[in-house]
XYZ file of C-alpha atoms in Angstrom:
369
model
C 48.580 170.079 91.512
C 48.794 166.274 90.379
C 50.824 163.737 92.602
C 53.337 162.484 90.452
C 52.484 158.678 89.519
C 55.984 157.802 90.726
C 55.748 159.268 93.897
C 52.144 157.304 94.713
C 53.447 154.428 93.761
C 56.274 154.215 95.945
C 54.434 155.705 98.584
C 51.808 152.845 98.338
C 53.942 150.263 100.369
C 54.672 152.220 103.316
C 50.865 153.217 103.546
C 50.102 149.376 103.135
C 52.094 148.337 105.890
C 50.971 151.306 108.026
C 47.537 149.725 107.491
C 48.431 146.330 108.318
C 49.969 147.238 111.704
C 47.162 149.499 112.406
C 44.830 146.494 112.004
C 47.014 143.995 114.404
C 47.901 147.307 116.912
C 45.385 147.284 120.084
C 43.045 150.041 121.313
C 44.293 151.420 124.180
C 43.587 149.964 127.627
C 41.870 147.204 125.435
C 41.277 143.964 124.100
C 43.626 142.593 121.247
C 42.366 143.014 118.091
C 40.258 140.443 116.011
C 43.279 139.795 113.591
C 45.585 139.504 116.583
C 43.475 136.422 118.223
C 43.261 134.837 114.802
C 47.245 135.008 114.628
C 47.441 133.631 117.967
C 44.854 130.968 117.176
C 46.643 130.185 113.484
C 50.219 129.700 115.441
C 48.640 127.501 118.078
C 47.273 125.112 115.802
C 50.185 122.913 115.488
C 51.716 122.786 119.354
C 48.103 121.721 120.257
C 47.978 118.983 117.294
C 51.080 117.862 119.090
C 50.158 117.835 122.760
C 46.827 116.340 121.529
C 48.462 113.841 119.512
C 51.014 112.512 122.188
C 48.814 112.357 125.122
C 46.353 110.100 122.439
C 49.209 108.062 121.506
C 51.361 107.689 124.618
C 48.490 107.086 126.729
C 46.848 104.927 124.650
C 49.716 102.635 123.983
C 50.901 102.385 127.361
C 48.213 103.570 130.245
C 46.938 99.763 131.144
C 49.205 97.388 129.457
C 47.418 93.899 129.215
C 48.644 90.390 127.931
C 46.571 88.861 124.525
C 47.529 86.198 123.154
C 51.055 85.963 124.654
C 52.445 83.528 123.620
C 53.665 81.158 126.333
C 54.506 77.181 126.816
C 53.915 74.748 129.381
C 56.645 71.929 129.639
C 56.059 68.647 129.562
C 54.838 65.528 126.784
C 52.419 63.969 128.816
C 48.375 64.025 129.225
C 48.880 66.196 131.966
C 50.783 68.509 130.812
C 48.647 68.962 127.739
C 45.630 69.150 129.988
C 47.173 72.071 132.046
C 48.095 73.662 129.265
C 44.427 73.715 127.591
C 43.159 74.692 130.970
C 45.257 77.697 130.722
C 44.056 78.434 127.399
C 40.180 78.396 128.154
C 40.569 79.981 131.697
C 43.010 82.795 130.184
C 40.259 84.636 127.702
C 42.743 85.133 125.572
C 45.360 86.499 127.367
C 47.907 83.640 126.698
C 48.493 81.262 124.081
C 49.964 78.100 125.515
C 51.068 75.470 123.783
C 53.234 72.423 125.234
C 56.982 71.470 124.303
C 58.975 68.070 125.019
C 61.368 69.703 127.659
C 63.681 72.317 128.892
C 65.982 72.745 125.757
C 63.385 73.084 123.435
C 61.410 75.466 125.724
C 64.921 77.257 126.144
C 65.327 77.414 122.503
C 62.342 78.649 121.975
C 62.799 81.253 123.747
C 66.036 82.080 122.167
C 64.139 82.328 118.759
C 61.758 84.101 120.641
C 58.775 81.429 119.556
C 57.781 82.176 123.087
C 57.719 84.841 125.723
C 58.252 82.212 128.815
C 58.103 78.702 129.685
C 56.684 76.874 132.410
C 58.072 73.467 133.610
C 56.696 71.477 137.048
C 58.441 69.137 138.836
C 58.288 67.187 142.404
C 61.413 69.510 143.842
C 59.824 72.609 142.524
C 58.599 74.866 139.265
C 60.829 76.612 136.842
C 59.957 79.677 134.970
C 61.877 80.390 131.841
C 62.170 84.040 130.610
C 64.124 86.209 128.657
C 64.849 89.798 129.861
C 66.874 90.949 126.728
C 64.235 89.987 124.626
C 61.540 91.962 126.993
C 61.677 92.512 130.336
C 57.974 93.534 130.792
C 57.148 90.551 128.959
C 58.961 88.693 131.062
C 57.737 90.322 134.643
C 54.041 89.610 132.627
C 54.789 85.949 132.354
C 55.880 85.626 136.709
C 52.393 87.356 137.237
C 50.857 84.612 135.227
C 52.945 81.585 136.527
C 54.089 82.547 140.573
C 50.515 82.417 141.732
C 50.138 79.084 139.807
C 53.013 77.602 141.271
C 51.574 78.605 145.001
C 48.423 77.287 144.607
C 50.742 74.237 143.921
C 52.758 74.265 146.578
C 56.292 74.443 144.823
C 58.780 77.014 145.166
C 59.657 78.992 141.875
C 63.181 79.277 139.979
C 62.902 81.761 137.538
C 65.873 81.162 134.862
C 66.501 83.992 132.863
C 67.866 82.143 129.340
C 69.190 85.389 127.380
C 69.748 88.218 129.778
C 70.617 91.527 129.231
C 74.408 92.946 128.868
C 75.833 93.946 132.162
C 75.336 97.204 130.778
C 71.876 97.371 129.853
C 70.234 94.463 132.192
C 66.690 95.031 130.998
C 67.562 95.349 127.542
C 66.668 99.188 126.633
C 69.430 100.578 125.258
C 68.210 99.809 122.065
C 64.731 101.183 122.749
C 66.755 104.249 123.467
C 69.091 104.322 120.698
C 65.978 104.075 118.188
C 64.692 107.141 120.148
C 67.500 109.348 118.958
C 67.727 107.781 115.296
C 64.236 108.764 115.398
C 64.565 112.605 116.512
C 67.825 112.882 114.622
C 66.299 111.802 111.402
C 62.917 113.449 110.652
C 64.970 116.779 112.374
C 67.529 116.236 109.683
C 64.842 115.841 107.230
C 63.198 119.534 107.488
C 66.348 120.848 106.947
C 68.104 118.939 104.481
C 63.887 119.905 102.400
C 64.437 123.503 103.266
C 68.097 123.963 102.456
C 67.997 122.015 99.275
C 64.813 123.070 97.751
C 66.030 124.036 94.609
C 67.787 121.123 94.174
C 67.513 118.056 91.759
C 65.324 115.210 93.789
C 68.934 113.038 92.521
C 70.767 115.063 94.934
C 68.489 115.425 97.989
C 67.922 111.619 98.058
C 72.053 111.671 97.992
C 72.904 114.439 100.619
C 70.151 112.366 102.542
C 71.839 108.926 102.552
C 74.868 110.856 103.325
C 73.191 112.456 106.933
C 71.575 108.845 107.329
C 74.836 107.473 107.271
C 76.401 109.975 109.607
C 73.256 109.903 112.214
C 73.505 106.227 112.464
C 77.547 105.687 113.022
C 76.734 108.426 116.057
C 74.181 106.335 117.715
C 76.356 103.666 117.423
C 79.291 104.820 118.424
C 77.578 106.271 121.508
C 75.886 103.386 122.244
C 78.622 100.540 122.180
C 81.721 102.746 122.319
C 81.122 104.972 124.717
C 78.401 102.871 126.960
C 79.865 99.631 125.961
C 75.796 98.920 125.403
C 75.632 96.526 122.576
C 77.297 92.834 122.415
C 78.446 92.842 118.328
C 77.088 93.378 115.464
C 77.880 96.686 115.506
C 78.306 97.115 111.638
C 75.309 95.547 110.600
C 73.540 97.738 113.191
C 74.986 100.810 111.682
C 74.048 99.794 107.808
C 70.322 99.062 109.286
C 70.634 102.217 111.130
C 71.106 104.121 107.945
C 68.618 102.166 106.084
C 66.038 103.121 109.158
C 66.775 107.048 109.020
C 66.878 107.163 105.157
C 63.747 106.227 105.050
C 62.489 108.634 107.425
C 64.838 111.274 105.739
C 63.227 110.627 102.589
C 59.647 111.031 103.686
C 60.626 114.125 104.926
C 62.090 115.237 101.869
C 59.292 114.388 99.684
C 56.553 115.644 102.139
C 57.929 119.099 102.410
C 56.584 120.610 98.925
C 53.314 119.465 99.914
C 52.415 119.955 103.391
C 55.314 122.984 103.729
C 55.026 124.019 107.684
C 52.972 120.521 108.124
C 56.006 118.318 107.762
C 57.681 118.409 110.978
C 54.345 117.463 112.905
C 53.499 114.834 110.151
C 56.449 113.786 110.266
C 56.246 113.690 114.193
C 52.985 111.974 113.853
C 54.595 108.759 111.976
C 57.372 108.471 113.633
C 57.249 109.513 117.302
C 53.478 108.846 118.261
C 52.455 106.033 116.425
C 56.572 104.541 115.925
C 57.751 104.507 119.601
C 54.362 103.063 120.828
C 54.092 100.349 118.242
C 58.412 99.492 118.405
C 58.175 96.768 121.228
C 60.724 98.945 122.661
C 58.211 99.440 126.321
C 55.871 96.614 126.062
C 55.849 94.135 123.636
C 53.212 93.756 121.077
C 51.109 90.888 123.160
C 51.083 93.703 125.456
C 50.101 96.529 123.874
C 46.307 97.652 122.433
C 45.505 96.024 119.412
C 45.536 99.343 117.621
C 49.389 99.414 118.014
C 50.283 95.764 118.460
C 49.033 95.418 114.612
C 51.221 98.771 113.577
C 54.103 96.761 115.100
C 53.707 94.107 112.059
C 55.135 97.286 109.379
C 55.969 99.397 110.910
C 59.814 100.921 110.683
C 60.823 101.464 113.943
C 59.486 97.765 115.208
C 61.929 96.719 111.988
C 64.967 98.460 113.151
C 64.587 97.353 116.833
C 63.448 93.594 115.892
C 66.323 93.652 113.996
C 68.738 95.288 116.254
C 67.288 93.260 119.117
C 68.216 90.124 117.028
C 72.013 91.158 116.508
C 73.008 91.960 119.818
C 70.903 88.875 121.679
C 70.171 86.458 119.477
C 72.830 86.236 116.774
C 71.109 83.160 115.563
C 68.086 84.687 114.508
C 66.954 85.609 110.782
C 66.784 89.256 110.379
C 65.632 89.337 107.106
C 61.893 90.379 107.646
C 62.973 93.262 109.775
C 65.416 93.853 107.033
C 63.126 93.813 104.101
C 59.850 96.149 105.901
C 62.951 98.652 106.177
C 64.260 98.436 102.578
C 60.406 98.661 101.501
C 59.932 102.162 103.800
C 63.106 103.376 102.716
C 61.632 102.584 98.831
C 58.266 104.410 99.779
C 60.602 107.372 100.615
C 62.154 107.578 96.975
C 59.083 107.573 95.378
C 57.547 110.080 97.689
C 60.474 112.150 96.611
C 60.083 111.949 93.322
C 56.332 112.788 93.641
C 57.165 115.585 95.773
C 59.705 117.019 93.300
C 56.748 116.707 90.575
C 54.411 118.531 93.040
C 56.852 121.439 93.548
C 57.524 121.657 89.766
C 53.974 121.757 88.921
C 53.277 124.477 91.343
C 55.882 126.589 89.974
C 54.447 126.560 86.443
C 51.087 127.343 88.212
C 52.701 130.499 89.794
C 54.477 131.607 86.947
C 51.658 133.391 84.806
C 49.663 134.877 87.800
C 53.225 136.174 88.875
C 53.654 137.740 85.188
C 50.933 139.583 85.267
C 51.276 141.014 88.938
C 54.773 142.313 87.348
C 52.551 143.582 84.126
C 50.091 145.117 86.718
C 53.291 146.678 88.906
C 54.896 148.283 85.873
C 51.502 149.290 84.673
C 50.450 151.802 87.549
C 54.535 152.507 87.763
C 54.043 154.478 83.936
C-alpha cells in the first residue's frame, strides 16, 4: 500500500528535527557530540573576541603610563632660564617639551588654554609649580614627578599652585570621563535595538527615531551629572546638544552596520567605541601620556571630541571648541552615509533571496502534489 504523498510530506519535518536532535543528543555516559562542541565553540567566539580585545586595549593604553613630549614650560626671559630649559629638553629623551615664557601670567594662561600641562618658575624664596587638575590630574601629578626632585637638588621648597581646579564636586576632574562612559554604553546599546526593531523601516526614519534616543540619552547624562551630582560648572546646554551630536553618531554606525555584520555589530560596535574610545579619550591619562598607538587615535577620534569639548565648557569657558565640535559633526556624517549604505546592502540582499526563495516554494509545492 502507497504512503499518501500528503502524509510524507508532512511527516518530513518532524523526522528532520528528530534527526537534528539526535545528532546534538550525547551517547550515554559519554562525551558531547562533535556538533555539540562546534556549537559551543561557534557561541564562544564573540565573548572571547571581547575579553581578548579589552585586556589588549585596556592594558595597553594604561599598564605603564609614560610622559612624551609633554608639553611643559620653564619661567623666566633670561639666558638662564632658556639654558635650563634646553637642558631639560636634551636630558628628557623626549619625555617633555619645554619651552620658556616671560612670567607667571602667561605661564598661568597658558595653562588655562591648556598650551601647557605645567609650569615651572624659580626664585630666591623658593620654586613654584603651576598645574591644572581639571584639565588632568595625572598630568598634573606627572609634571611634580618631573619638577619636585629638580627643585631639591636646588635647595628650594616647592608651592604647587593649582590654576584651574576641579569643582568641589569632582576635584580631579572625572566626572566627565565618567559621564562619556555612559553616553558611550547607552548609545551603541541603543543602537542594536533601534537596527533590530526598525529593520523594515525607511533609512529616513531610523536616522530620525535615532536622533530622537540621542537626544533623550544625552539630557539623562546631563541631568544626572549636574542636577543630581551638582558635577558640572555651566554649560550645561551646549553639553547636552554635543552630547546628542556624540551618541548620534555612534547610533548611526550602529544602524548602518547591522545589515552587514548582523550578530557582529554589538562587538564592532564595542570595539570602536569602548576599547579603542575610552583609552584614546584623555579621560585617564592624557595623550602625552598614553602609547603612541592611542595618543594618535586621540587626534579623531569621537569620544576625545566630546570630552575635549566638554572639558572646555565646564573649565575653561574661554576656550574654542570648535575642533572638538567639527571631528563630532564629521563622525556623526560618517554615520548617515553608513546608513544609507547599509540600507542599500539590506535591499540588495533581499532581491538576492527572493528567486532562490521562489523556487524552494516551487520545490515545496512540488513534492506537496
Amino acid at each position: 500500500m502507497t504512503a499518501s504523498p500528503i502524509l510524507t510530506a508532512a511527516s518530513a519535518p518532524s523526522s528532520l528535527a528528530a534527526t537534528r536532535a539526535s545528532a546534538h543528543r550525547a551517547p550515554a555516559l559519554g562525551l558531547p557530540s562533535a556538533a555539540v562542541w562546534r556549537s559551543i565553540g561557534a557561541h564562544l567566539l564573540i565573548p572571547l573576541f571581547l575579553a581578548i580585545g579589552m585586556a589588549f586595549a585596556y592594558l595597553g593604553a594604561f599598564h605603564a603610563p609614560s610622559a612624551h613630549d609633554l608639553p611643559v614650560a620653564v619661567v623666566g626671559s633670561t639666558p638662564q632660564a632658556a639654558v635650563f630649559a634646553q637642558t631639560l629638553n636634551d636630558k628628557g629623551d623626549g619625555k617633555v617639551a619645554v619651552r620658556t615664557v616671560a612670567d607667571a601670567a602667561q605661564a598661568k594662561r597658558w595653562i588655562v588654554e591648556q598650551k601647557i600641562v605645567a609650569a615651572y618658575e624659580a626664585t630666591p624664596e623658593g620654586a613654584n609649580l603651576y598645574v591644572s587638575r581639571a584639565a588632568s590630574e595625572a598630568g598634573a601629578a606627572t609634571a611634580q614627578t618631573i619638577f619636585l626632585p629638580i627643585a631639591y637638588r636646588q635647595h628650594l621648597p616647592v608651592n604647587v599652585v593649582d590654576v584651574r581646579p576641579g569643582t568641589a564636586q569632582d576635584p580631579g576632574g572625572q566626572t566627565l570621563f565618567f559621564l562619556l562612559v555612559a553616553l558611550s554604553v547607552g548609545a551603541y546599546a541603543s543602537a542594536v535595538a533601534i537596527a533590530a526593531a526598525t529593520a523594515r523601516l525607511r533609512a529616513g526614519w531610523r536616522l530620525g527615531i535615532g536622533a530622537v534616543v540621542s537626544f533623550i540619552l544625552s539630557a539623562i547624562a546631563v541631568i544626572i551629572g549636574g542636577g543630581v551630582y551638582q558635577a558640572l560648572n555651566g554649560n550645561e546646554w551646549s553639553i547636552w546638544l554635543l552630547g546628542a551630536l556624540y551618541v548620534f553618531g555612534i547610533v548611526s554606525i550602529g544602524i548602518g552596520l547591522h545589515p552587514i555584520l548582523g550578530k557582529w555589530t554589538t562587538p564592532a560596535l564595542t570595539a570602536l567605541f569602548v576599547m579603542l574610545n575610552f583609552t584614546s579619550s584623555g579621560g585617564v591619562y592624557p595623550a602625552s601620556l598614553s602609547p603612541w598607538f592611542f595618543a594618535g587615535l586621540h587626534s579623531f577620534w569621537n569620544g576625545s571630541a566630546w570630552l575635549d569639548a566638554a572639558r572646555a565648557l565646564t573649565y575653561f569657558p574661554d576656550q574654542s571648541i570648535g575642533f572638538p565640535a567639527l571631528r563630532l559633526a564629521l563622525w556623526a556624517a560618517a554615520g548617515v552615509l553608513l546608513v544609507v549604505i547599509g540600507a542599500a546592502f539590506a535591499r540588495s540582499r533581499r532581491v538576492l533571496a527572493e528567486p532562490a526563495r521562489d523556487a524552494q516554494e516551487a520545490e515545496t509545492d512540488l513534492v506537496a502534489a
